[in-house]
Coordinates of C-alpha atoms in Angstrom, one line a residue:
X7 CA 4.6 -25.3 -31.6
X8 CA 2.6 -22.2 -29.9
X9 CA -0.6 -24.2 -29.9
X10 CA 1.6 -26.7 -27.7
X11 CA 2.7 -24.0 -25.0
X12 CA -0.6 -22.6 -24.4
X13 CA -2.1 -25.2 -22.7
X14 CA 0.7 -25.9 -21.1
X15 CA 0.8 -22.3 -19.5
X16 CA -2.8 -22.4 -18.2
X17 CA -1.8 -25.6 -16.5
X18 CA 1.3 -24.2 -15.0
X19 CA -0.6 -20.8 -13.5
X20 CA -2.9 -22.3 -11.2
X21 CA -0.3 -24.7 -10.0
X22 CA 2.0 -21.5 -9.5
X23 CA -0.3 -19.5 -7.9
X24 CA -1.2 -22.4 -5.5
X25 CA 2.5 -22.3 -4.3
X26 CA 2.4 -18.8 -3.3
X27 CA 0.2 -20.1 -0.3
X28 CA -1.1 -17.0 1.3
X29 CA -1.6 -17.5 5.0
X30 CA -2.7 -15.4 8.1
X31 CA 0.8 -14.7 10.5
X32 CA -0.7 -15.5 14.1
X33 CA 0.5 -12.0 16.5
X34 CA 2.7 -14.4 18.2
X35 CA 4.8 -15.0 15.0
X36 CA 5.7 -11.6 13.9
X37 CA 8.6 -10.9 16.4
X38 CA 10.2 -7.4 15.9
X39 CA 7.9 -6.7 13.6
X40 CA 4.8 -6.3 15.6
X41 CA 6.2 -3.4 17.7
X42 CA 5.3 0.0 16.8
X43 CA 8.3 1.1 15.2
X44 CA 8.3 -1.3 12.5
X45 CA 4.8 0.7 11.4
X46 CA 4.7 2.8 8.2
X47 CA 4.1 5.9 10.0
X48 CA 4.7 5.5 13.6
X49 CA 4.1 8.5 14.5
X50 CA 0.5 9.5 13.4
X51 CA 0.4 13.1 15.0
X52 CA 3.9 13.8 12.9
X53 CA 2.7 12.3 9.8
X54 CA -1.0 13.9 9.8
X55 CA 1.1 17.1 10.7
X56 CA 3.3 16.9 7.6
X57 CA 0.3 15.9 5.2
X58 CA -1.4 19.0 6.1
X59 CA 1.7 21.1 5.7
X60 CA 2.4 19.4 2.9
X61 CA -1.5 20.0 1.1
X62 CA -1.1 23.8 2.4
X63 CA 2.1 24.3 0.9
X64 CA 1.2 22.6 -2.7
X65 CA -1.3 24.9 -4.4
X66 CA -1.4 22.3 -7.3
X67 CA -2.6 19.7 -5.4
X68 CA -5.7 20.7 -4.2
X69 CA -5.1 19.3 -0.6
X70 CA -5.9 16.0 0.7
X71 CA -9.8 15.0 -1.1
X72 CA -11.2 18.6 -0.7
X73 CA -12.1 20.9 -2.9
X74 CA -10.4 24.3 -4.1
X75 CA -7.0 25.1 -4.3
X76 CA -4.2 25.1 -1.9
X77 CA -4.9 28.6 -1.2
X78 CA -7.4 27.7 1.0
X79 CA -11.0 29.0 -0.6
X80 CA -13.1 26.5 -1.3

């Protein structure tokens, strides 16, 4: 009975994946969400503000991709 559903599966992906149908969304069909406060961080100079209080503050972190500890010596 497996041997039966196997196949069937690996035909059944492909045709499911195909359905998805992944396109490019032209600017002009966005709407709202092509304004600026639909972005994930808006505000860059707040958010790069907060990330480095945030990589100060946490010693166990390390920072943001630098070496050394969040005490500041490298």
């Amino acid at each position: 009975m497996l041997a039966k559903k196997i196949p069937f599966f690996f035909t059944l992906l492909p045709l499911c994946a195909s359905i998805s149908a992944c396109q490019q969304v032209n600017a002009w069909e966005r709407g709202n969400l092509a304004k600026p406060q639909m972005a994930i961080d808006f505000d860059t100079l707040n958010a790069a503000l907060q990330a480095h209080t945030f990589s100060s503050k946490e010693a166990a972190s390390g920072g943001e991709g630098v070496g050394g500890g969040g005490c500041g010596c490298n």
